[in-house]
mmCIF file of C-alpha atoms and ligand atoms in Angstrom:
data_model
loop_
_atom_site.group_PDB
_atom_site.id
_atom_site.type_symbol
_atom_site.label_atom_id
_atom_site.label_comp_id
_atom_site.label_asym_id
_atom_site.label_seq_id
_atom_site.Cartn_x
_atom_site.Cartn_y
_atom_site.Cartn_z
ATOM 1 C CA UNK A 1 15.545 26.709 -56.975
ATOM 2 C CA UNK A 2 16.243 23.286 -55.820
ATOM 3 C CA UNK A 3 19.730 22.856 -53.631
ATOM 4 C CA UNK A 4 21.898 19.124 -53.844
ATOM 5 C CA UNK A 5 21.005 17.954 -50.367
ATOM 6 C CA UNK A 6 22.157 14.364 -49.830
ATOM 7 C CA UNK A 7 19.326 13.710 -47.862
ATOM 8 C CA UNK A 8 15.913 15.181 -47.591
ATOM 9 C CA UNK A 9 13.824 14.116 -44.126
ATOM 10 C CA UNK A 10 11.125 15.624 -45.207
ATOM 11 C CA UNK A 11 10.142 13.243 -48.089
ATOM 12 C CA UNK A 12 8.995 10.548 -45.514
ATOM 13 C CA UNK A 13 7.187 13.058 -43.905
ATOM 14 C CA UNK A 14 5.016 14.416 -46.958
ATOM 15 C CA UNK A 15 1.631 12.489 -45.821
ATOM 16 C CA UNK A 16 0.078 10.986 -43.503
ATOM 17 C CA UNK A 17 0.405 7.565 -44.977
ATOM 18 C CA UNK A 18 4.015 7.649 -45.308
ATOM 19 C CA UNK A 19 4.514 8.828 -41.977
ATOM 20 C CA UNK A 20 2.343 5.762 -40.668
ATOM 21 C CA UNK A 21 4.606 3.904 -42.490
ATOM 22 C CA UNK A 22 7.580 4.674 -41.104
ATOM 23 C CA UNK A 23 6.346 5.278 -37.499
ATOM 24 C CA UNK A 24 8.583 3.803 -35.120
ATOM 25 C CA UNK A 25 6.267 3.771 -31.768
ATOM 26 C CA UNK A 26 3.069 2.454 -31.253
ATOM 27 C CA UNK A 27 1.418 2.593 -28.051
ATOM 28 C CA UNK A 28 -1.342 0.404 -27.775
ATOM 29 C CA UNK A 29 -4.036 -0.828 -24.815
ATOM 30 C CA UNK A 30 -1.815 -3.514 -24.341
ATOM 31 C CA UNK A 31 0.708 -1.435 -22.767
ATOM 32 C CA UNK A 32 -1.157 0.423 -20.559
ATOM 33 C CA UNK A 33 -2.223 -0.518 -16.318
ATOM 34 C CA UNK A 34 -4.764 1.573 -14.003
ATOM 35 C CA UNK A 35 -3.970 2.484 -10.957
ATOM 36 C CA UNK A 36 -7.718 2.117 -8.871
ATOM 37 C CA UNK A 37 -8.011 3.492 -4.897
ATOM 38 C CA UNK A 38 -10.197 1.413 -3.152
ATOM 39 C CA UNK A 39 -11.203 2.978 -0.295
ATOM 40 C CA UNK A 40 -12.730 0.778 2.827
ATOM 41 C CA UNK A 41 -14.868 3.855 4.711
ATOM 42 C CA UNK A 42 -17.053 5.014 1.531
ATOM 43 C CA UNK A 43 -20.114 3.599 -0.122
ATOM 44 C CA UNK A 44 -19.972 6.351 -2.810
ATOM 45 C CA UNK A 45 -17.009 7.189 -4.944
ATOM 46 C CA UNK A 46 -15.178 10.076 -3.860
ATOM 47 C CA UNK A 47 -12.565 12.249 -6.106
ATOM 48 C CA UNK A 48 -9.631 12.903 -5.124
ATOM 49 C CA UNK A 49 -8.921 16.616 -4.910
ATOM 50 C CA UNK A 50 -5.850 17.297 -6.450
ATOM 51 C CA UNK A 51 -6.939 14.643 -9.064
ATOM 52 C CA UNK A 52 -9.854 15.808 -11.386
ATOM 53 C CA UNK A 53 -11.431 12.580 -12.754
ATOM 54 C CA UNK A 54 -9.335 9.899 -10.421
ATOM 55 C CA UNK A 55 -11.200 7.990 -7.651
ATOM 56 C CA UNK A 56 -11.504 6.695 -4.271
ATOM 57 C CA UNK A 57 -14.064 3.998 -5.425
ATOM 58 C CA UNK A 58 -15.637 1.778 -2.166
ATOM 59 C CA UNK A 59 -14.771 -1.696 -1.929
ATOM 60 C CA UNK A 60 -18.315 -2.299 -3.297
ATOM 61 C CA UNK A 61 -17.294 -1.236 -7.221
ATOM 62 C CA UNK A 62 -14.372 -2.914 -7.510
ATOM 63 C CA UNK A 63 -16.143 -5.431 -9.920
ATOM 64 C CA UNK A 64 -17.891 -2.290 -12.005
ATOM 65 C CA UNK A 65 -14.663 -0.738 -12.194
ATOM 66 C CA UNK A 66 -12.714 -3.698 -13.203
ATOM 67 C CA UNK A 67 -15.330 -4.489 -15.689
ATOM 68 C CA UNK A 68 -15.040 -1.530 -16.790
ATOM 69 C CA UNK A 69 -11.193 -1.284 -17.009
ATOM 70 C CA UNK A 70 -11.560 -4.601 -19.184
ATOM 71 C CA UNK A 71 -14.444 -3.596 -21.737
ATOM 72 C CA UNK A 72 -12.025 -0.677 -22.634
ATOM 73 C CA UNK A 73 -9.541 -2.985 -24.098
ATOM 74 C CA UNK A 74 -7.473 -2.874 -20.794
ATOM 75 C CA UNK A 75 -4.964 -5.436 -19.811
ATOM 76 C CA UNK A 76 -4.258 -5.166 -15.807
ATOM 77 C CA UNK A 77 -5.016 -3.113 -12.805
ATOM 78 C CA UNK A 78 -2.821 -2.408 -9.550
ATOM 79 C CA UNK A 79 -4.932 -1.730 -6.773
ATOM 80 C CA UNK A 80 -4.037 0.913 -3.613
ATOM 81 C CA UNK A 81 -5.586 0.413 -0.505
ATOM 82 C CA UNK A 82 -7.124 3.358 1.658
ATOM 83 C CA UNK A 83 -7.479 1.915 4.950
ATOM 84 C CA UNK A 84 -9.399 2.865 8.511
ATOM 85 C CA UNK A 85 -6.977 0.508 10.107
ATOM 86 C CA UNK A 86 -3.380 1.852 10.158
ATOM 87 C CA UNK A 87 -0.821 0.670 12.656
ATOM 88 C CA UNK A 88 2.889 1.053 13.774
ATOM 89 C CA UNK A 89 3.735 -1.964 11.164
ATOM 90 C CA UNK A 90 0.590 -1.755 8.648
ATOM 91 C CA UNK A 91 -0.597 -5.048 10.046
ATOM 92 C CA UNK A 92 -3.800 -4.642 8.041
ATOM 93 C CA UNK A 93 -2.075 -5.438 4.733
ATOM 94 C CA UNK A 94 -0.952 -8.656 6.346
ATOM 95 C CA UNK A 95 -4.233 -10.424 6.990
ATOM 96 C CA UNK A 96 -6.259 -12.795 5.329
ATOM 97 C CA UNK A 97 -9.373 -10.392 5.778
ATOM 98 C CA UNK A 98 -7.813 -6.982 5.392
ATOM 99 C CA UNK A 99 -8.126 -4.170 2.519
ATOM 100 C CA UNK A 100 -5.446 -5.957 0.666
ATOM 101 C CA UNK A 101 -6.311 -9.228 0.632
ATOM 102 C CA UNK A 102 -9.823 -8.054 0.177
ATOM 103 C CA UNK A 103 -9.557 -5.994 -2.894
ATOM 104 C CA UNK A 104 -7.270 -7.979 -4.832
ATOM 105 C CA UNK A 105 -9.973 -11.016 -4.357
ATOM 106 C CA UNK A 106 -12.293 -8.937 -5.564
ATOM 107 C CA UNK A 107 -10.418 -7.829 -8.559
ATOM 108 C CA UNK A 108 -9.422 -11.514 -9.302
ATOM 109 C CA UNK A 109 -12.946 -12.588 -9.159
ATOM 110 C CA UNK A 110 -14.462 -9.052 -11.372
ATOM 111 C CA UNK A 111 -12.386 -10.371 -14.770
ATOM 112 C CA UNK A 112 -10.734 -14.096 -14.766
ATOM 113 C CA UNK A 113 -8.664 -12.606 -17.208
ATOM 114 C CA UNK A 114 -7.400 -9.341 -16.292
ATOM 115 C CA UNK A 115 -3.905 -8.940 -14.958
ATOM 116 C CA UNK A 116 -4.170 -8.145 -11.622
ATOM 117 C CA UNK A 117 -1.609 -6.591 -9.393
ATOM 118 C CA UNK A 118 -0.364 -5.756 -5.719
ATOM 119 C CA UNK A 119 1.422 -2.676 -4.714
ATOM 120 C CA UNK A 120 3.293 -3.683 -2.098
ATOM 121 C CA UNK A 121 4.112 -1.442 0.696
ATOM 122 C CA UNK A 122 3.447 -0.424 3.996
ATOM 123 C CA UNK A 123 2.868 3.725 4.021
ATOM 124 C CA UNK A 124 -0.816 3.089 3.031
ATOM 125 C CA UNK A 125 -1.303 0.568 6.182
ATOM 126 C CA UNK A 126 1.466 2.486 8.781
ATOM 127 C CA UNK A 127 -0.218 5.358 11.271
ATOM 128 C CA UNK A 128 3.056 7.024 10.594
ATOM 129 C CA UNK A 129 3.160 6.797 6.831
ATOM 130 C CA UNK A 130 6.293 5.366 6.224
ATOM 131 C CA UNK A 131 6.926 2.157 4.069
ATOM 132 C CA UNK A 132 7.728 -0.370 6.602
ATOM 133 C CA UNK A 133 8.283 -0.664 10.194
ATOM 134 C CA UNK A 134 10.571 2.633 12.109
ATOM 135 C CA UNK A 135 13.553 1.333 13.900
ATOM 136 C CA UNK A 136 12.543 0.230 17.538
ATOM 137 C CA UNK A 137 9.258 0.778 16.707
ATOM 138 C CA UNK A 138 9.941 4.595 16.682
ATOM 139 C CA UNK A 139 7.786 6.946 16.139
ATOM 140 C CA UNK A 140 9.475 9.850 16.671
ATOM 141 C CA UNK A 141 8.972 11.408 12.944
ATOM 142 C CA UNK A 142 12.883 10.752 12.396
ATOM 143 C CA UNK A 143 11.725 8.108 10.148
ATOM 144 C CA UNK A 144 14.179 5.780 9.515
ATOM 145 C CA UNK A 145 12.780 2.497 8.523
ATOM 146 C CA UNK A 146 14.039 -0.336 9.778
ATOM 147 C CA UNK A 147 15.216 -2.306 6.166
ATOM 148 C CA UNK A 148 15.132 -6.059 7.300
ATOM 149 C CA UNK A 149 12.153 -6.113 9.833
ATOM 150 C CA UNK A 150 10.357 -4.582 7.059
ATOM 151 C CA UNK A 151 11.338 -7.538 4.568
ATOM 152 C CA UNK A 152 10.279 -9.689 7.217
ATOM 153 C CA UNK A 153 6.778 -8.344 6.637
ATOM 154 C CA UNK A 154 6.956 -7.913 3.249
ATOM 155 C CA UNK A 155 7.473 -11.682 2.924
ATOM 156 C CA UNK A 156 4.050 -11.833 4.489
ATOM 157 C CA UNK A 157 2.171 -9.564 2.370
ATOM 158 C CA UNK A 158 3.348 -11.008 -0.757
ATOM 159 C CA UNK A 159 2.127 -13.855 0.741
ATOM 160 C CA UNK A 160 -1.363 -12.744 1.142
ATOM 161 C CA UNK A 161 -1.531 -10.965 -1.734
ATOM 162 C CA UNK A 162 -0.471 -13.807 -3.849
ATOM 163 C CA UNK A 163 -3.287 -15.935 -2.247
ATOM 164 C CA UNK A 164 -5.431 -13.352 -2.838
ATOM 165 C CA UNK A 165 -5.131 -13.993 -6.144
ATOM 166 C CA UNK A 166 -2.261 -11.565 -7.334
ATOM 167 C CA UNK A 167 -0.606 -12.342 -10.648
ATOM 168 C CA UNK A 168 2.054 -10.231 -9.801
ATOM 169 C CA UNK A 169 3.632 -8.750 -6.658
ATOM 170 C CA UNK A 170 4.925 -4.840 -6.747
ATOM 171 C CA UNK A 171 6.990 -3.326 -4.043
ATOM 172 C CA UNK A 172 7.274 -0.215 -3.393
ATOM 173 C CA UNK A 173 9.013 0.283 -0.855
ATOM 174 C CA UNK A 174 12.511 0.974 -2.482
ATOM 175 C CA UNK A 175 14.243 -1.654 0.860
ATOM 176 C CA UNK A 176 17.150 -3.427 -0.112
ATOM 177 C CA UNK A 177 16.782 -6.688 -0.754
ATOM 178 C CA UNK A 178 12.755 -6.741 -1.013
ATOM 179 C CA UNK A 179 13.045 -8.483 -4.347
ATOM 180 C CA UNK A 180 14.964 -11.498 -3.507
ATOM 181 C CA UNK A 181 12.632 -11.868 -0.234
ATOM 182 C CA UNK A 182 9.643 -12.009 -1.531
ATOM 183 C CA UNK A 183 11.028 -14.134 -3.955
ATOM 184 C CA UNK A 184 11.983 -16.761 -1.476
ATOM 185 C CA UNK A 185 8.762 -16.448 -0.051
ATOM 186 C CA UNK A 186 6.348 -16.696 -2.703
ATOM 187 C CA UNK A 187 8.331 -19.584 -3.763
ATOM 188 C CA UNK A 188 8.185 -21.312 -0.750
ATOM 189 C CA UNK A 189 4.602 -21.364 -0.876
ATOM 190 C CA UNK A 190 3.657 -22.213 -3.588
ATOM 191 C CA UNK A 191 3.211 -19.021 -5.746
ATOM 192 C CA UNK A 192 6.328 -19.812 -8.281
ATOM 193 C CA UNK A 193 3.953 -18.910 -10.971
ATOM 194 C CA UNK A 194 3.212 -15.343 -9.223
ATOM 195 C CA UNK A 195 5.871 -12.659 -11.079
ATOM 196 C CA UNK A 196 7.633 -9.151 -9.336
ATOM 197 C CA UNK A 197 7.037 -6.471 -10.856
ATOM 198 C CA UNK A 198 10.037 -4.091 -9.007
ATOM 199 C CA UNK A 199 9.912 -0.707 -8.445
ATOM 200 C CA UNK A 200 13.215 -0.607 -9.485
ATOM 201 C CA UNK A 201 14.295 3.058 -9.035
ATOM 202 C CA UNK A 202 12.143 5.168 -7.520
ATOM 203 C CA UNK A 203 12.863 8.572 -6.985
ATOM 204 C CA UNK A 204 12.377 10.462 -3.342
ATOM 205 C CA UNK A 205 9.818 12.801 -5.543
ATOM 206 C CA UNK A 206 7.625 15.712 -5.160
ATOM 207 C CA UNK A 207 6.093 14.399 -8.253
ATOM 208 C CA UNK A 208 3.641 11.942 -5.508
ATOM 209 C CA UNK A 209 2.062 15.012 -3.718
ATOM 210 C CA UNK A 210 -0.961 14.072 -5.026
ATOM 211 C CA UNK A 211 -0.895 10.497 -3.923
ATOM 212 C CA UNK A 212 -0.595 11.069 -0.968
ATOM 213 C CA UNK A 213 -3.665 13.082 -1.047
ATOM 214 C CA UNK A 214 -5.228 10.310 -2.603
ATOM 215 C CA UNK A 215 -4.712 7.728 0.013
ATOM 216 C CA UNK A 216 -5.544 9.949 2.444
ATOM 217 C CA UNK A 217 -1.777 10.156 4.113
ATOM 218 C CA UNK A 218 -0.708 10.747 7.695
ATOM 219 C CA UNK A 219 2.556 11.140 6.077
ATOM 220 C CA UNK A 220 4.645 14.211 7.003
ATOM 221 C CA UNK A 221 8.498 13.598 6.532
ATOM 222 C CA UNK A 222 10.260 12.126 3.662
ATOM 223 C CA UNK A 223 11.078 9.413 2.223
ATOM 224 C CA UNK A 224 14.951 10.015 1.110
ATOM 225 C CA UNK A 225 16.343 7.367 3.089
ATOM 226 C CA UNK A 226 15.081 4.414 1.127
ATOM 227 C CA UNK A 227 13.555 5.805 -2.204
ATOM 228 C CA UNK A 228 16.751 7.258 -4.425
ATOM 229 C CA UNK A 229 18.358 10.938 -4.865
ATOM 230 C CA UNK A 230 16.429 12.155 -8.156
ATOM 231 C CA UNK A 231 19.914 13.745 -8.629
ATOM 232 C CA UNK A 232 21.552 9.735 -9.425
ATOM 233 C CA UNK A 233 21.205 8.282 -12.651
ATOM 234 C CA UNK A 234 23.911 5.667 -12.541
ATOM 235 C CA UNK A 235 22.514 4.792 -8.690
ATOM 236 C CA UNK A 236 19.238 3.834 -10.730
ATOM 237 C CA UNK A 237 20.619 1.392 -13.166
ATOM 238 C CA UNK A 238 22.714 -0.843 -10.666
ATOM 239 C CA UNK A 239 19.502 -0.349 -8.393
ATOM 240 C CA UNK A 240 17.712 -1.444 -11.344
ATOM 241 C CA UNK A 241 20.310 -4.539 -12.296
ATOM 242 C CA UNK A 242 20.342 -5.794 -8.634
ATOM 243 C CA UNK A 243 16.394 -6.061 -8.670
ATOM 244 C CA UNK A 244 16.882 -8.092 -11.831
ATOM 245 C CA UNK A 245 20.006 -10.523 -10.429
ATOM 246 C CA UNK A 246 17.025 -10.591 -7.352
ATOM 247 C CA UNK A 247 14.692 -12.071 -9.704
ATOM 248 C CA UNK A 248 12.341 -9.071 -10.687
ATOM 249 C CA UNK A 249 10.150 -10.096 -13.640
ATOM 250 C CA UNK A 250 9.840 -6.986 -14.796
ATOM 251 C CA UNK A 251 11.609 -3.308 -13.653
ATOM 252 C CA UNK A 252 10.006 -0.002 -13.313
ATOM 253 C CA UNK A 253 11.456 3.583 -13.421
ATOM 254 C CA UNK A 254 9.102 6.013 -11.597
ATOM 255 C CA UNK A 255 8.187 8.715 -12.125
ATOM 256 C CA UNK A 256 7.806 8.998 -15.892
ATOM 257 C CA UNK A 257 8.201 12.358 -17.521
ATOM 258 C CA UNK A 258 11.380 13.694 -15.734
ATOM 259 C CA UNK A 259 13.042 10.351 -15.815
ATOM 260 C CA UNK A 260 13.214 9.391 -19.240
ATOM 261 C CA UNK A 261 17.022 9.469 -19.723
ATOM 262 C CA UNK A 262 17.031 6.945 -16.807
ATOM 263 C CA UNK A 263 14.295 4.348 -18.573
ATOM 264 C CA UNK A 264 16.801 5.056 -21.529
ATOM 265 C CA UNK A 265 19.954 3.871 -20.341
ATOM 266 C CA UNK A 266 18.083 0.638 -18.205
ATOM 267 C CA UNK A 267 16.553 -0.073 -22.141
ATOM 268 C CA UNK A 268 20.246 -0.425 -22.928
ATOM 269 C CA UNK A 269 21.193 -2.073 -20.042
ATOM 270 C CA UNK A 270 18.719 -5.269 -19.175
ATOM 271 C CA UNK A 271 16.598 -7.052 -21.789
ATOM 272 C CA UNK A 272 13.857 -7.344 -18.864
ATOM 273 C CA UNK A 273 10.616 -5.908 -19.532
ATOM 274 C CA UNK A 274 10.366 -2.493 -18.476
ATOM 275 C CA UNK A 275 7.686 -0.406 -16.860
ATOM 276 C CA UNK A 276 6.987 3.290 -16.365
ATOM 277 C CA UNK A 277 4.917 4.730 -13.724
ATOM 278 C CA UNK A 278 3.124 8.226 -15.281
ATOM 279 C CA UNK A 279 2.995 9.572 -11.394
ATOM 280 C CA UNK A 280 -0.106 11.394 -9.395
ATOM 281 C CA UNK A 281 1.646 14.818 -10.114
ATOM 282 C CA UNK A 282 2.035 14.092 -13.500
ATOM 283 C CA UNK A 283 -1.336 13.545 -14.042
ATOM 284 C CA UNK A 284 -2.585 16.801 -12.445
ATOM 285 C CA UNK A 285 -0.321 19.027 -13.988
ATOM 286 C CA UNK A 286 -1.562 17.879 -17.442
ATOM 287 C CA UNK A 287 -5.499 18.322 -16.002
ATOM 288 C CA UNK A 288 -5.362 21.400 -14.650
ATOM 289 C CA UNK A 289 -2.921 22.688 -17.472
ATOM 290 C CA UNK A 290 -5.644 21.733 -19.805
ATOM 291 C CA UNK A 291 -8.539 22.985 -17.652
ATOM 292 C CA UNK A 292 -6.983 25.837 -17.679
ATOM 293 C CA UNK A 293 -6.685 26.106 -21.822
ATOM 294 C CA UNK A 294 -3.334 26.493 -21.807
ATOM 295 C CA UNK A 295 -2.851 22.711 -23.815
ATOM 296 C CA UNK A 296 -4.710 20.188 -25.663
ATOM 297 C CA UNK A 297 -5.116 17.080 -23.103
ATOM 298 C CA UNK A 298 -5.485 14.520 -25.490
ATOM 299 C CA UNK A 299 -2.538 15.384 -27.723
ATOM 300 C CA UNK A 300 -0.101 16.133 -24.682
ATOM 301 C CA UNK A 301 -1.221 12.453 -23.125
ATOM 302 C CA UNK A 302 -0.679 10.811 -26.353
ATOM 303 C CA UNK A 303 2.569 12.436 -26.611
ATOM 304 C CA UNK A 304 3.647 11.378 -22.930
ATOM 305 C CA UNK A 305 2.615 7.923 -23.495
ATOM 306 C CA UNK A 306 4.736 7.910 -26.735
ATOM 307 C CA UNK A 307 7.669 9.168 -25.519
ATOM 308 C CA UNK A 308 7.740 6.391 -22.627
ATOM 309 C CA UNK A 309 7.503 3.812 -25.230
ATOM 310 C CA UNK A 310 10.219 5.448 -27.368
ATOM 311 C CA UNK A 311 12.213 5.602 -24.106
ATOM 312 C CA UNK A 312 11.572 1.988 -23.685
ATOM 313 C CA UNK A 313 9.220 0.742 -21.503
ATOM 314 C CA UNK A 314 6.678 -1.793 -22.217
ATOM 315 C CA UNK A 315 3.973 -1.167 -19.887
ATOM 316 C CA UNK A 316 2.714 2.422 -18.585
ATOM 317 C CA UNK A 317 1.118 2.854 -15.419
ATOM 318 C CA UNK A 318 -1.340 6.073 -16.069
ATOM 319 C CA UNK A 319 -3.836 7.247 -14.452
ATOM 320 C CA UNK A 320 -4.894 8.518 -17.602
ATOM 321 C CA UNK A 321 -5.769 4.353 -18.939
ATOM 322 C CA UNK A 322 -9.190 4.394 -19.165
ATOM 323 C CA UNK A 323 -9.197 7.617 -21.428
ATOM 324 C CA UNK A 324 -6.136 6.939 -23.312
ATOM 325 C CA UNK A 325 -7.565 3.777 -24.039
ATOM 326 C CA UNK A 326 -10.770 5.631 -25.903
ATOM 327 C CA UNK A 327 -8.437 8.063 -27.410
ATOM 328 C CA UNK A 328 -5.677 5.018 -28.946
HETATM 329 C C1 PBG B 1 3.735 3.692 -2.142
HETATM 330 C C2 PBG B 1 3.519 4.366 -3.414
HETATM 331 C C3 PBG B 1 3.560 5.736 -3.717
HETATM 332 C C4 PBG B 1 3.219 5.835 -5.049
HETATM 333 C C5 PBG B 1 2.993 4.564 -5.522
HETATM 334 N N1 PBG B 1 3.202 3.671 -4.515
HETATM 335 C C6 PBG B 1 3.763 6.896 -2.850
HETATM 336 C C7 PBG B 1 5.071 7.267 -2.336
HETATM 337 O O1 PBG B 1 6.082 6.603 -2.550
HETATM 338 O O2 PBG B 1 5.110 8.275 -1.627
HETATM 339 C C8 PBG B 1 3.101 7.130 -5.810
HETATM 340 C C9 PBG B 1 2.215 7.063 -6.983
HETATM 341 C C10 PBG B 1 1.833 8.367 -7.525
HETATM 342 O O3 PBG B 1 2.291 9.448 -7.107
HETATM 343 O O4 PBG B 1 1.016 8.356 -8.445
HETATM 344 N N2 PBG B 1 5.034 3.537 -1.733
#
């Protein structure tokens, strides 16, 4: 019984080795960047409890865990500060001798060559847990962030974090304009060799519960006055496109899993490289679905990590590197 089908899909699919031939997406180690917690209170690592097998590590293992990040084929790290000293403005982040500064130097000095890199923002540094400085220094819990005394200060940090030894700069903070100031900054000192990575369009998300767990946060309001509506797609491209006319070296759609269609149309849209940020919640609902039994960890990270690259993005924040990295 054999039908005249023009075409037949299935022949490329017959074996293996035809299917590796005709594979479209690859991801390697090359693409992927761990997220590390370095935490400034602990002298023994402490997990985080919505985050089976993720880390506060103390400021002591930074090298070991850099080193280790590196002997498993991985390119760069982005380092998150939990701090003891949190202010009204996050003041910490902006010194010499603070977590910041202090990390990233480590980091620098752990691997010569890894790719090292700031998050920049203010809700890890801020007693109230927002991402920059409240509007006459409010602290009322109505939360609205005060956009250009913030840039102010984020001009500083990039600063600091560049002569910490940064190779690239990444805010956070979703304020407009924060990519042409720190820009303008980093120039005028010097650092015209240190690149932005933007987080372009990020998404007001439930999808950081975790996080915020992680880094131990005050925070209790939200955040939907600066990061985007999860509900605007076309919001996150010109987002996206201004960070780019700003100067952003490379964009970033975060999270991942739920905002494919938007890494997707900004593939079609900018010829930038793009990154994806695989958030805290996505990481935990894949561990405790698979502690659980109810999937195969391995094969649903390998798929996730596949279908960012298919989406288009180049690099893939995980906190899932160091294993994927065994598993690729
Ligand atoms: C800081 C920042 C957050 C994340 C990365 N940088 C938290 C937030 O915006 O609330 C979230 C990362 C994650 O959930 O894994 N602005």
């Amino acid at each position: 019984m054999s039908f005249d089908l023009p075409t037949r899909f299935r022949r490329l699919r017959r074996t293996e080795a035809l299917r590796d031939l005709v594979r479209e997406t690859v991801v390697t180690r090359n693409d992927l960047v761990l997220p590390l917690f370095v935490n400034e209170a602990i002298s023994e690592p402490v997990e985080v409890a919505s985050m089976p097998g993720v880390f506060n590590w103390p400021e002591s293992s930074m090298e070991e865990q850099v080193k280790r990040a590196w002997d498993n084929g991985i390119k760069a790290v982005i380092l998150f500060g939990v701090t003891e000293h949190k202010d009204a403005s996050g003041s910490d982040s902006l010194k010499d001798d603070g977590l910041m500064a202090r990390m990233l130097r480590r980091a620098r000095a752990a691997v010569p060559g890894m790719v090292v890199i700031a998050d920049n923002c203010f809700c890890e540094y801020t007693d109230h847990g927002h991402c920059g400085v409240l509007k006459n220094g409010d602290v009322d819990q109505s939360g609205v962030v005060d956009n250009d005394a913030t840039l102010a200060n984020l001009q500083q940090q990039a600063v600091v974090a560049a002569a910490a030894g940064a190779d690239l700069v990444a805010p956070s903070g979703m304020m407009d304009g924060m990519v042409e100031a720190m820009r303008e900054a980093l120039d005028e000192h010097g650092f015209d060799q240190v690149g932005i990575m933007a987080y372009a369009s990020k998404f007001a998300s439930s999808f950081y519960g975790p996080f915020r767990d992680a880094v131990d946060s005050t925070f209790k309001g939200n955040r939907r006055t600066y990061q985007m509506d999860y509900a605007n797609g076309r919001e996150a491209i010109a987002e996206a496109l201004q960070d780019e006319i700003e100067g952003a070296d490379i964009l970033m759609v975060k999270p991942g899993l739920a905002y494919l269609d938007v890494l997707a149309r900004l593939r079609d849209a900018t010829d930038k490289p793009l990154a994806v940020y695989q958030v805290s919640g996505e990481y935990s609902m894949i561990k405790h679905a698979a502690a659980a039994g109810a999937i195969d960890e391995k094969a649903i990270v390998l798929e996730t990590l596949t279908a960012f690259k298919r989406a288009g993005s180049d690099l893939i924040l995980t906190y899932y590197a160091n294993e994927a990295a065994h598993w690729l």
